[in-house]
PDB file of N, CA and C in Angstrom:
ATOM      1  N   UNK A   5     123.932 120.814 122.053  1.00 39.00           N
ATOM      2  CA  UNK A   5     123.435 119.462 122.012  1.00 39.00           C
ATOM      3  C   UNK A   5     124.637 118.494 121.580  1.00 39.00           C
ATOM      4  N   UNK A   6     124.759 117.441 122.251  1.00 42.00           N
ATOM      5  CA  UNK A   6     125.822 116.453 121.945  1.00 42.00           C
ATOM      6  C   UNK A   6     125.263 115.193 121.651  1.00 42.00           C
ATOM      7  N   UNK A   7     125.631 114.460 120.620  1.00 41.00           N
ATOM      8  CA  UNK A   7     125.167 113.195 120.221  1.00 41.00           C
ATOM      9  C   UNK A   7     126.045 112.152 120.970  1.00 41.00           C
ATOM     10  N   UNK A   8     125.391 111.315 121.701  1.00 42.00           N
ATOM     11  CA  UNK A   8     126.195 110.255 122.405  1.00 42.00           C
ATOM     12  C   UNK A   8     125.980 108.920 121.650  1.00 42.00           C
ATOM     13  N   UNK A   9     127.006 108.297 121.194  1.00 43.00           N
ATOM     14  CA  UNK A   9     126.934 106.949 120.531  1.00 43.00           C
ATOM     15  C   UNK A   9     126.692 105.888 121.504  1.00 43.00           C
ATOM     16  N   UNK A  10     125.431 105.385 121.640  1.00 45.00           N
ATOM     17  CA  UNK A  10     125.062 104.499 122.702  1.00 45.00           C
ATOM     18  C   UNK A  10     125.580 103.054 122.396  1.00 45.00           C
ATOM     19  N   UNK A  11     126.144 102.824 121.216  1.00 51.00           N
ATOM     20  CA  UNK A  11     126.573 101.452 120.925  1.00 51.00           C
ATOM     21  C   UNK A  11     128.028 101.243 121.490  1.00 51.00           C
ATOM     22  N   UNK A  12     128.590 102.235 121.913  1.00 47.00           N
ATOM     23  CA  UNK A  12     130.000 102.104 122.533  1.00 47.00           C
ATOM     24  C   UNK A  12     129.912 101.939 124.045  1.00 47.00           C
ATOM     25  N   UNK A  13     130.667 100.911 124.543  1.00 48.00           N
ATOM     26  CA  UNK A  13     130.650 100.649 126.045  1.00 48.00           C
ATOM     27  C   UNK A  13     130.936 101.933 126.878  1.00 48.00           C
ATOM     28  N   UNK A  14     131.890 102.736 126.339  1.00 51.00           N
ATOM     29  CA  UNK A  14     132.178 103.952 127.254  1.00 51.00           C
ATOM     30  C   UNK A  14     130.982 104.980 127.205  1.00 51.00           C
ATOM     31  N   UNK A  15     130.065 104.768 126.263  1.00 55.00           N
ATOM     32  CA  UNK A  15     128.931 105.725 126.324  1.00 55.00           C
ATOM     33  C   UNK A  15     127.741 105.206 127.148  1.00 55.00           C
ATOM     34  N   UNK A  16     127.833 104.115 127.744  1.00 58.00           N
ATOM     35  CA  UNK A  16     126.865 103.525 128.624  1.00 58.00           C
ATOM     36  C   UNK A  16     126.015 102.350 128.156  1.00 58.00           C
ATOM     37  N   UNK A  17     126.313 101.992 126.886  1.00 57.00           N
ATOM     38  CA  UNK A  17     125.581 100.877 126.199  1.00 57.00           C
ATOM     39  C   UNK A  17     126.206  99.525 126.631  1.00 57.00           C
ATOM     40  N   UNK A  18     125.368  98.620 126.959  1.00 55.00           N
ATOM     41  CA  UNK A  18     125.893  97.188 127.251  1.00 55.00           C
ATOM     42  C   UNK A  18     125.126  96.323 126.187  1.00 55.00           C
ATOM     43  N   UNK A  19     126.027  95.993 125.159  1.00 57.00           N
ATOM     44  CA  UNK A  19     125.470  95.299 124.056  1.00 57.00           C
ATOM     45  C   UNK A  19     124.939  93.849 124.385  1.00 57.00           C
ATOM     46  N   UNK A  20     125.430  93.316 125.449  1.00 58.00           N
ATOM     47  CA  UNK A  20     125.036  91.939 125.849  1.00 58.00           C
ATOM     48  C   UNK A  20     123.705  91.811 126.506  1.00 58.00           C
ATOM     49  N   UNK A  21     123.280  92.870 127.153  1.00 65.00           N
ATOM     50  CA  UNK A  21     121.970  92.783 127.860  1.00 65.00           C
ATOM     51  C   UNK A  21     121.001  93.938 127.475  1.00 65.00           C
ATOM     52  N   UNK A  22     121.454  94.887 126.572  1.00 71.00           N
ATOM     53  CA  UNK A  22     120.531  95.852 126.163  1.00 71.00           C
ATOM     54  C   UNK A  22     120.144  96.984 127.107  1.00 71.00           C
ATOM     55  N   UNK A  23     120.896  97.015 128.285  1.00 85.00           N
ATOM     56  CA  UNK A  23     120.663  98.042 129.247  1.00 85.00           C
ATOM     57  C   UNK A  23     121.580  99.153 129.036  1.00 85.00           C
ATOM     58  N   UNK A  24     121.065 100.426 128.984  1.00 88.00           N
ATOM     59  CA  UNK A  24     121.859 101.616 128.890  1.00 88.00           C
ATOM     60  C   UNK A  24     121.988 102.180 130.277  1.00 88.00           C
ATOM     61  N   UNK A  25     123.283 102.526 130.658  1.00 90.00           N
ATOM     62  CA  UNK A  25     123.575 103.256 131.913  1.00 90.00           C
ATOM     63  C   UNK A  25     124.055 104.672 131.545  1.00 90.00           C
ATOM     64  N   UNK A  26     123.262 105.584 132.012  1.00 92.00           N
ATOM     65  CA  UNK A  26     123.430 107.029 131.623  1.00 92.00           C
ATOM     66  C   UNK A  26     124.847 107.459 132.038  1.00 92.00           C
ATOM     67  N   UNK A  27     125.670 107.898 131.148  1.00 91.00           N
ATOM     68  CA  UNK A  27     126.939 108.462 131.574  1.00 91.00           C
ATOM     69  C   UNK A  27     126.948 109.884 132.087  1.00 91.00           C
ATOM     70  N   UNK A  28     125.875 110.603 131.807  1.00 91.00           N
ATOM     71  CA  UNK A  28     125.771 111.971 132.325  1.00 91.00           C
ATOM     72  C   UNK A  28     124.254 112.048 132.807  1.00 91.00           C
ATOM     73  N   UNK A  29     124.093 113.057 133.764  1.00 95.00           N
ATOM     74  CA  UNK A  29     122.758 113.487 134.149  1.00 95.00           C
ATOM     75  C   UNK A  29     122.274 114.504 133.139  1.00 95.00           C
ATOM     76  N   UNK A  30     120.951 114.443 132.738  1.00 96.00           N
ATOM     77  CA  UNK A  30     120.476 115.437 131.893  1.00 96.00           C
ATOM     78  C   UNK A  30     119.180 114.941 131.227  1.00 96.00           C
ATOM     79  N   UNK A  31     118.807 115.732 130.214  1.00 96.00           N
ATOM     80  CA  UNK A  31     117.614 115.277 129.416  1.00 96.00           C
ATOM     81  C   UNK A  31     118.020 114.486 128.252  1.00 96.00           C
ATOM     82  N   UNK A  32     117.321 113.303 128.151  1.00 95.00           N
ATOM     83  CA  UNK A  32     117.548 112.376 127.019  1.00 95.00           C
ATOM     84  C   UNK A  32     116.328 112.220 126.220  1.00 95.00           C
ATOM     85  N   UNK A  33     116.569 111.978 124.910  1.00 95.00           N
ATOM     86  CA  UNK A  33     115.449 111.591 124.094  1.00 95.00           C
ATOM     87  C   UNK A  33     115.602 110.141 123.670  1.00 95.00           C
ATOM     88  N   UNK A  34     114.622 109.271 124.044  1.00 94.00           N
ATOM     89  CA  UNK A  34     114.666 107.896 123.685  1.00 94.00           C
ATOM     90  C   UNK A  34     113.640 107.541 122.734  1.00 94.00           C
ATOM     91  N   UNK A  35     113.923 106.559 121.855  1.00 92.00           N
ATOM     92  CA  UNK A  35     113.023 106.091 120.837  1.00 92.00           C
ATOM     93  C   UNK A  35     113.238 104.627 120.641  1.00 92.00           C
ATOM     94  N   UNK A  36     112.043 103.826 120.580  1.00 89.00           N
ATOM     95  CA  UNK A  36     112.122 102.411 120.237  1.00 89.00           C
ATOM     96  C   UNK A  36     111.112 101.985 119.378  1.00 89.00           C
ATOM     97  N   UNK A  37     111.383 101.048 118.486  1.00 86.00           N
ATOM     98  CA  UNK A  37     110.333 100.533 117.548  1.00 86.00           C
ATOM     99  C   UNK A  37     110.137  99.036 117.759  1.00 86.00           C
ATOM    100  N   UNK A  38     108.890  98.560 117.697  1.00 79.00           N
ATOM    101  CA  UNK A  38     108.574  97.234 117.829  1.00 79.00           C
ATOM    102  C   UNK A  38     107.916  96.815 116.523  1.00 79.00           C
ATOM    103  N   UNK A  39     108.040  95.532 116.172  1.00 73.00           N
ATOM    104  CA  UNK A  39     107.159  94.933 115.212  1.00 73.00           C
ATOM    105  C   UNK A  39     106.562  93.742 115.712  1.00 73.00           C
ATOM    106  N   UNK A  40     105.766  92.973 115.004  1.00 70.00           N
ATOM    107  CA  UNK A  40     105.117  91.813 115.536  1.00 70.00           C
ATOM    108  C   UNK A  40     103.950  92.200 116.365  1.00 70.00           C
ATOM    109  N   UNK A  41     103.302  91.265 117.087  1.00 73.00           N
ATOM    110  CA  UNK A  41     102.363  91.568 118.077  1.00 73.00           C
ATOM    111  C   UNK A  41     103.167  91.604 119.536  1.00 73.00           C
ATOM    112  N   UNK A  42     103.233  92.829 119.984  1.00 77.00           N
ATOM    113  CA  UNK A  42     104.159  92.986 121.117  1.00 77.00           C
ATOM    114  C   UNK A  42     103.756  94.316 121.910  1.00 77.00           C
ATOM    115  N   UNK A  43     103.848  94.181 123.218  1.00 85.00           N
ATOM    116  CA  UNK A  43     103.636  95.325 124.087  1.00 85.00           C
ATOM    117  C   UNK A  43     104.961  95.486 124.863  1.00 85.00           C
ATOM    118  N   UNK A  44     105.494  96.773 124.807  1.00 87.00           N
ATOM    119  CA  UNK A  44     106.780  97.036 125.416  1.00 87.00           C
ATOM    120  C   UNK A  44     106.658  98.293 126.221  1.00 87.00           C
ATOM    121  N   UNK A  45     107.540  98.496 127.204  1.00 92.00           N
ATOM    122  CA  UNK A  45     107.616  99.731 128.028  1.00 92.00           C
ATOM    123  C   UNK A  45     109.044 100.170 128.036  1.00 92.00           C
ATOM    124  N   UNK A  46     109.301 101.461 128.201  1.00 94.00           N
ATOM    125  CA  UNK A  46     110.644 102.083 128.414  1.00 94.00           C
ATOM    126  C   UNK A  46     110.720 102.352 129.933  1.00 94.00           C
ATOM    127  N   UNK A  47     111.783 101.831 130.568  1.00 95.00           N
ATOM    128  CA  UNK A  47     111.975 101.968 131.905  1.00 95.00           C
ATOM    129  C   UNK A  47     113.163 102.780 132.151  1.00 95.00           C
ATOM    130  N   UNK A  48     113.058 103.711 133.085  1.00 96.00           N
ATOM    131  CA  UNK A  48     114.241 104.530 133.534  1.00 96.00           C
ATOM    132  C   UNK A  48     114.336 104.134 135.125  1.00 96.00           C
ATOM    133  N   UNK A  49     115.361 103.440 135.513  1.00 95.00           N
ATOM    134  CA  UNK A  49     115.521 103.064 136.866  1.00 95.00           C
ATOM    135  C   UNK A  49     114.243 102.407 137.463  1.00 95.00           C
ATOM    136  N   UNK A  50     113.737 101.594 136.668  1.00 94.00           N
ATOM    137  CA  UNK A  50     112.497 100.788 137.103  1.00 94.00           C
ATOM    138  C   UNK A  50     111.205 101.398 137.012  1.00 94.00           C
ATOM    139  N   UNK A  51     111.163 102.807 136.499  1.00 96.00           N
ATOM    140  CA  UNK A  51     109.804 103.437 136.481  1.00 96.00           C
ATOM    141  C   UNK A  51     109.478 103.587 134.998  1.00 96.00           C
ATOM    142  N   UNK A  52     108.218 103.258 134.709  1.00 96.00           N
ATOM    143  CA  UNK A  52     107.770 103.331 133.343  1.00 96.00           C
ATOM    144  C   UNK A  52     107.690 104.815 132.830  1.00 96.00           C
ATOM    145  N   UNK A  53     108.363 105.027 131.691  1.00 96.00           N
ATOM    146  CA  UNK A  53     108.324 106.365 131.063  1.00 96.00           C
ATOM    147  C   UNK A  53     107.617 106.377 129.754  1.00 96.00           C
ATOM    148  N   UNK A  54     107.374 105.151 129.203  1.00 94.00           N
ATOM    149  CA  UNK A  54     106.686 105.061 127.964  1.00 94.00           C
ATOM    150  C   UNK A  54     106.188 103.716 127.641  1.00 94.00           C
ATOM    151  N   UNK A  55     105.251 103.607 126.619  1.00 92.00           N
ATOM    152  CA  UNK A  55     104.594 102.343 126.425  1.00 92.00           C
ATOM    153  C   UNK A  55     104.278 102.202 124.926  1.00 92.00           C
ATOM    154  N   UNK A  56     104.462 101.081 124.281  1.00 88.00           N
ATOM    155  CA  UNK A  56     104.014 100.857 122.844  1.00 88.00           C
ATOM    156  C   UNK A  56     103.387  99.552 122.827  1.00 88.00           C
ATOM    157  N   UNK A  57     102.229  99.505 122.049  1.00 85.00           N
ATOM    158  CA  UNK A  57     101.524  98.260 121.789  1.00 85.00           C
ATOM    159  C   UNK A  57     101.406  98.205 120.243  1.00 85.00           C
ATOM    160  N   UNK A  58     101.852  97.057 119.742  1.00 81.00           N
ATOM    161  CA  UNK A  58     101.728  96.773 118.213  1.00 81.00           C
ATOM    162  C   UNK A  58     100.910  95.496 117.991  1.00 81.00           C
ATOM    163  N   UNK A  59     100.000  95.503 117.065  1.00 76.00           N
ATOM    164  CA  UNK A  59      99.266  94.312 116.749  1.00 76.00           C
ATOM    165  C   UNK A  59      99.417  94.119 115.247  1.00 76.00           C
ATOM    166  N   UNK A  60     100.112  93.069 114.899  1.00 67.00           N
ATOM    167  CA  UNK A  60     100.336  92.680 113.606  1.00 67.00           C
ATOM    168  C   UNK A  60      99.764  91.237 113.365  1.00 67.00           C
ATOM    169  N   UNK A  61      99.561  90.979 112.089  1.00 65.00           N
ATOM    170  CA  UNK A  61      99.047  89.620 111.764  1.00 65.00           C
ATOM    171  C   UNK A  61     100.160  88.906 110.967  1.00 65.00           C
ATOM    172  N   UNK A  62      99.880  87.704 110.492  1.00 64.00           N
ATOM    173  CA  UNK A  62     100.938  87.071 109.750  1.00 64.00           C
ATOM    174  C   UNK A  62     100.950  87.490 108.206  1.00 64.00           C
ATOM    175  N   UNK A  63     100.123  88.497 107.873  1.00 66.00           N
ATOM    176  CA  UNK A  63     100.047  88.896 106.552  1.00 66.00           C
ATOM    177  C   UNK A  63     100.401  90.355 106.470  1.00 66.00           C
ATOM    178  N   UNK A  64     100.602  91.119 107.524  1.00 68.00           N
ATOM    179  CA  UNK A  64     101.004  92.513 107.436  1.00 68.00           C
ATOM    180  C   UNK A  64     102.149  92.822 108.372  1.00 68.00           C
ATOM    181  N   UNK A  65     102.720  93.944 108.139  1.00 69.00           N
ATOM    182  CA  UNK A  65     103.756  94.486 109.050  1.00 69.00           C
ATOM    183  C   UNK A  65     103.327  95.794 109.573  1.00 69.00           C
ATOM    184  N   UNK A  66     103.125  95.826 110.885  1.00 74.00           N
ATOM    185  CA  UNK A  66     102.611  97.049 111.548  1.00 74.00           C
ATOM    186  C   UNK A  66     103.627  97.374 112.651  1.00 74.00           C
ATOM    187  N   UNK A  67     104.590  98.322 112.402  1.00 79.00           N
ATOM    188  CA  UNK A  67     105.522  98.729 113.489  1.00 79.00           C
ATOM    189  C   UNK A  67     104.891  99.785 114.359  1.00 79.00           C
ATOM    190  N   UNK A  68     105.374  99.831 115.513  1.00 84.00           N
ATOM    191  CA  UNK A  68     104.971 100.888 116.447  1.00 84.00           C
ATOM    192  C   UNK A  68     106.259 101.536 117.130  1.00 84.00           C
ATOM    193  N   UNK A  69     106.159 102.881 117.114  1.00 88.00           N
ATOM    194  CA  UNK A  69     107.357 103.574 117.695  1.00 88.00           C
ATOM    195  C   UNK A  69     106.975 104.387 119.028  1.00 88.00           C
ATOM    196  N   UNK A  70     107.696 104.315 120.006  1.00 91.00           N
ATOM    197  CA  UNK A  70     107.603 105.179 121.226  1.00 91.00           C
ATOM    198  C   UNK A  70     108.729 106.133 121.218  1.00 91.00           C
ATOM    199  N   UNK A  71     108.366 107.376 121.678  1.00 95.00           N
ATOM    200  CA  UNK A  71     109.343 108.451 121.916  1.00 95.00           C
ATOM    201  C   UNK A  71     109.083 109.026 123.256  1.00 95.00           C
ATOM    202  N   UNK A  72     110.200 109.152 124.051  1.00 96.00           N
ATOM    203  CA  UNK A  72     110.138 109.720 125.434  1.00 96.00           C
ATOM    204  C   UNK A  72     111.217 110.742 125.564  1.00 96.00           C
ATOM    205  N   UNK A  73     110.923 111.886 126.119  1.00 97.00           N
ATOM    206  CA  UNK A  73     111.823 112.934 126.521  1.00 97.00           C
ATOM    207  C   UNK A  73     111.765 112.987 128.017  1.00 97.00           C
ATOM    208  N   UNK A  74     112.924 112.672 128.643  1.00 97.00           N
ATOM    209  CA  UNK A  74     112.866 112.615 130.059  1.00 97.00           C
ATOM    210  C   UNK A  74     114.230 112.877 130.693  1.00 97.00           C
ATOM    211  N   UNK A  75     114.215 113.299 131.912  1.00 97.00           N
ATOM    212  CA  UNK A  75     115.461 113.577 132.707  1.00 97.00           C
ATOM    213  C   UNK A  75     115.986 112.211 133.240  1.00 97.00           C
ATOM    214  N   UNK A  76     117.214 111.923 133.128  1.00 97.00           N
ATOM    215  CA  UNK A  76     117.925 110.804 133.571  1.00 97.00           C
ATOM    216  C   UNK A  76     119.125 111.160 134.379  1.00 97.00           C
ATOM    217  N   UNK A  77     119.230 110.645 135.588  1.00 97.00           N
ATOM    218  CA  UNK A  77     120.522 110.918 136.384  1.00 97.00           C
ATOM    219  C   UNK A  77     121.575 109.965 135.988  1.00 97.00           C
ATOM    220  N   UNK A  78     122.855 110.437 136.189  1.00 95.00           N
ATOM    221  CA  UNK A  78     124.021 109.631 135.881  1.00 95.00           C
ATOM    222  C   UNK A  78     123.932 108.321 136.619  1.00 95.00           C
ATOM    223  N   UNK A  79     124.255 107.268 135.918  1.00 94.00           N
ATOM    224  CA  UNK A  79     124.263 105.990 136.525  1.00 94.00           C
ATOM    225  C   UNK A  79     122.848 105.151 136.609  1.00 94.00           C
ATOM    226  N   UNK A  80     121.803 105.801 136.171  1.00 95.00           N
ATOM    227  CA  UNK A  80     120.532 105.235 136.131  1.00 95.00           C
ATOM    228  C   UNK A  80     120.476 104.235 134.860  1.00 95.00           C
ATOM    229  N   UNK A  81     119.683 103.248 134.932  1.00 94.00           N
ATOM    230  CA  UNK A  81     119.550 102.298 133.919  1.00 94.00           C
ATOM    231  C   UNK A  81     118.312 102.540 133.091  1.00 94.00           C
ATOM    232  N   UNK A  82     118.452 102.366 131.738  1.00 94.00           N
ATOM    233  CA  UNK A  82     117.366 102.690 130.829  1.00 94.00           C
ATOM    234  C   UNK A  82     117.250 101.443 129.912  1.00 94.00           C
ATOM    235  N   UNK A  83     116.054 100.907 129.709  1.00 90.00           N
ATOM    236  CA  UNK A  83     115.932  99.825 128.818  1.00 90.00           C
ATOM    237  C   UNK A  83     114.528  99.626 128.479  1.00 90.00           C
ATOM    238  N   UNK A  84     114.219  98.898 127.351  1.00 89.00           N
ATOM    239  CA  UNK A  84     112.833  98.459 126.858  1.00 89.00           C
ATOM    240  C   UNK A  84     112.606  97.036 127.349  1.00 89.00           C
ATOM    241  N   UNK A  85     111.431  96.956 127.941  1.00 87.00           N
ATOM    242  CA  UNK A  85     111.064  95.571 128.453  1.00 87.00           C
ATOM    243  C   UNK A  85     109.779  95.033 127.807  1.00 87.00           C
ATOM    244  N   UNK A  86     109.762  93.883 127.453  1.00 83.00           N
ATOM    245  CA  UNK A  86     108.509  93.200 126.853  1.00 83.00           C
ATOM    246  C   UNK A  86     107.558  93.039 128.034  1.00 83.00           C
ATOM    247  N   UNK A  87     106.392  93.415 127.822  1.00 83.00           N
ATOM    248  CA  UNK A  87     105.246  93.234 128.786  1.00 83.00           C
ATOM    249  C   UNK A  87     104.464  92.029 128.446  1.00 83.00           C
ATOM    250  N   UNK A  88     104.072  91.986 127.111  1.00 75.00           N
ATOM    251  CA  UNK A  88     103.254  90.905 126.781  1.00 75.00           C
ATOM    252  C   UNK A  88     103.378  90.784 125.260  1.00 75.00           C
ATOM    253  N   UNK A  89     102.951  89.673 124.685  1.00 65.00           N
ATOM    254  CA  UNK A  89     103.124  89.491 123.283  1.00 65.00           C
ATOM    255  C   UNK A  89     103.614  88.136 122.862  1.00 65.00           C
ATOM    256  N   UNK A  90     103.138  87.741 121.834  1.00 58.00           N
ATOM    257  CA  UNK A  90     103.534  86.463 121.229  1.00 58.00           C
ATOM    258  C   UNK A  90     104.543  86.770 120.239  1.00 58.00           C
ATOM    259  N   UNK A  91     104.334  86.046 119.196  1.00 56.00           N
ATOM    260  CA  UNK A  91     105.180  86.190 117.995  1.00 56.00           C
ATOM    261  C   UNK A  91     104.431  85.852 116.820  1.00 56.00           C
ATOM    262  N   UNK A  92     103.824  86.849 116.185  1.00 53.00           N
ATOM    263  CA  UNK A  92     103.011  86.605 114.941  1.00 53.00           C
ATOM    264  C   UNK A  92     104.079  86.232 113.954  1.00 53.00           C
ATOM    265  N   UNK A  93     104.013  85.222 113.197  1.00 50.00           N
ATOM    266  CA  UNK A  93     105.054  84.897 112.256  1.00 50.00           C
ATOM    267  C   UNK A  93     104.911  85.846 110.963  1.00 50.00           C
ATOM    268  N   UNK A  94     105.747  86.735 110.851  1.00 51.00           N
ATOM    269  CA  UNK A  94     105.753  87.634 109.713  1.00 51.00           C
ATOM    270  C   UNK A  94     106.428  86.956 108.585  1.00 51.00           C
ATOM    271  N   UNK A  95     105.825  87.080 107.410  1.00 48.00           N
ATOM    272  CA  UNK A  95     106.342  86.422 106.176  1.00 48.00           C
ATOM    273  C   UNK A  95     107.398  87.279 105.567  1.00 48.00           C
ATOM    274  N   UNK A  96     107.511  88.474 105.902  1.00 52.00           N
ATOM    275  CA  UNK A  96     108.588  89.409 105.411  1.00 52.00           C
ATOM    276  C   UNK A  96     109.269  90.042 106.532  1.00 52.00           C
ATOM    277  N   UNK A  97     110.514  89.993 106.582  1.00 56.00           N
ATOM    278  CA  UNK A  97     111.335  90.568 107.696  1.00 56.00           C
ATOM    279  C   UNK A  97     111.855  91.934 107.400  1.00 56.00           C
ATOM    280  N   UNK A  98     111.014  92.916 107.208  1.00 57.00           N
ATOM    281  CA  UNK A  98     111.416  94.254 106.819  1.00 57.00           C
ATOM    282  C   UNK A  98     111.647  95.153 108.018  1.00 57.00           C
ATOM    283  N   UNK A  99     110.736  95.050 108.985  1.00 56.00           N
ATOM    284  CA  UNK A  99     110.848  95.846 110.190  1.00 56.00           C
ATOM    285  C   UNK A  99     111.614  95.270 111.265  1.00 56.00           C
ATOM    286  N   UNK A 100     112.581  95.906 111.828  1.00 63.00           N
ATOM    287  CA  UNK A 100     113.406  95.446 112.913  1.00 63.00           C
ATOM    288  C   UNK A 100     113.164  96.212 114.212  1.00 63.00           C
ATOM    289  N   UNK A 101     113.265  95.585 115.337  1.00 69.00           N
ATOM    290  CA  UNK A 101     113.100  96.300 116.617  1.00 69.00           C
ATOM    291  C   UNK A 101     114.400  97.138 116.750  1.00 69.00           C
ATOM    292  N   UNK A 102     114.136  98.254 117.361  1.00 76.00           N
ATOM    293  CA  UNK A 102     115.312  99.190 117.569  1.00 76.00           C
ATOM    294  C   UNK A 102     115.178  99.984 118.905  1.00 76.00           C
ATOM    295  N   UNK A 103     116.330 100.522 119.318  1.00 79.00           N
ATOM    296  CA  UNK A 103     116.359 101.391 120.512  1.00 79.00           C
ATOM    297  C   UNK A 103     117.406 102.452 120.333  1.00 79.00           C
ATOM    298  N   UNK A 104     117.090 103.669 120.551  1.00 80.00           N
ATOM    299  CA  UNK A 104     117.925 104.735 120.255  1.00 80.00           C
ATOM    300  C   UNK A 104     117.871 105.766 121.498  1.00 80.00           C
ATOM    301  N   UNK A 105     118.913 106.370 121.789  1.00 82.00           N
ATOM    302  CA  UNK A 105     118.926 107.457 122.754  1.00 82.00           C
ATOM    303  C   UNK A 105     119.883 108.562 122.441  1.00 82.00           C
ATOM    304  N   UNK A 106     119.426 109.762 122.769  1.00 84.00           N
ATOM    305  CA  UNK A 106     120.254 111.005 122.514  1.00 84.00           C
ATOM    306  C   UNK A 106     120.225 111.833 123.772  1.00 84.00           C
ATOM    307  N   UNK A 107     121.459 112.182 124.157  1.00 87.00           N
ATOM    308  CA  UNK A 107     121.689 113.060 125.355  1.00 87.00           C
ATOM    309  C   UNK A 107     121.528 114.524 124.825  1.00 87.00           C
ATOM    310  N   UNK A 108     120.634 115.224 125.345  1.00 90.00           N
ATOM    311  CA  UNK A 108     120.381 116.648 124.941  1.00 90.00           C
ATOM    312  C   UNK A 108     121.121 117.651 125.669  1.00 90.00           C
ATOM    313  N   UNK A 109     121.159 117.550 127.018  1.00 82.00           N
ATOM    314  CA  UNK A 109     121.866 118.473 127.853  1.00 82.00           C
ATOM    315  C   UNK A 109     121.685 118.145 129.245  1.00 82.00           C
TER     316      UNK A 109
END
């Protein structure tokens, strides 16, 4: 198993648009976390591979995390897209949205 640092451009990460381009074909583990009132999906080359729905109010913090294990071909694009959701005003900014990927083989 090899850990690929997705924040480096040579590893497929594009920090300006959040789209990951797979540098290798193989099995990847992706994880993403949302907060606020938000629905998101993980797309691999335009096909939904995962979905997360989070419902928070302005007095609580309710994060939601999606985990997807899937095969990705070299050059395919992977990203998290917002489907629906507003922006519940959280009074504390403890939870941050995140996106992580690990190439397994």
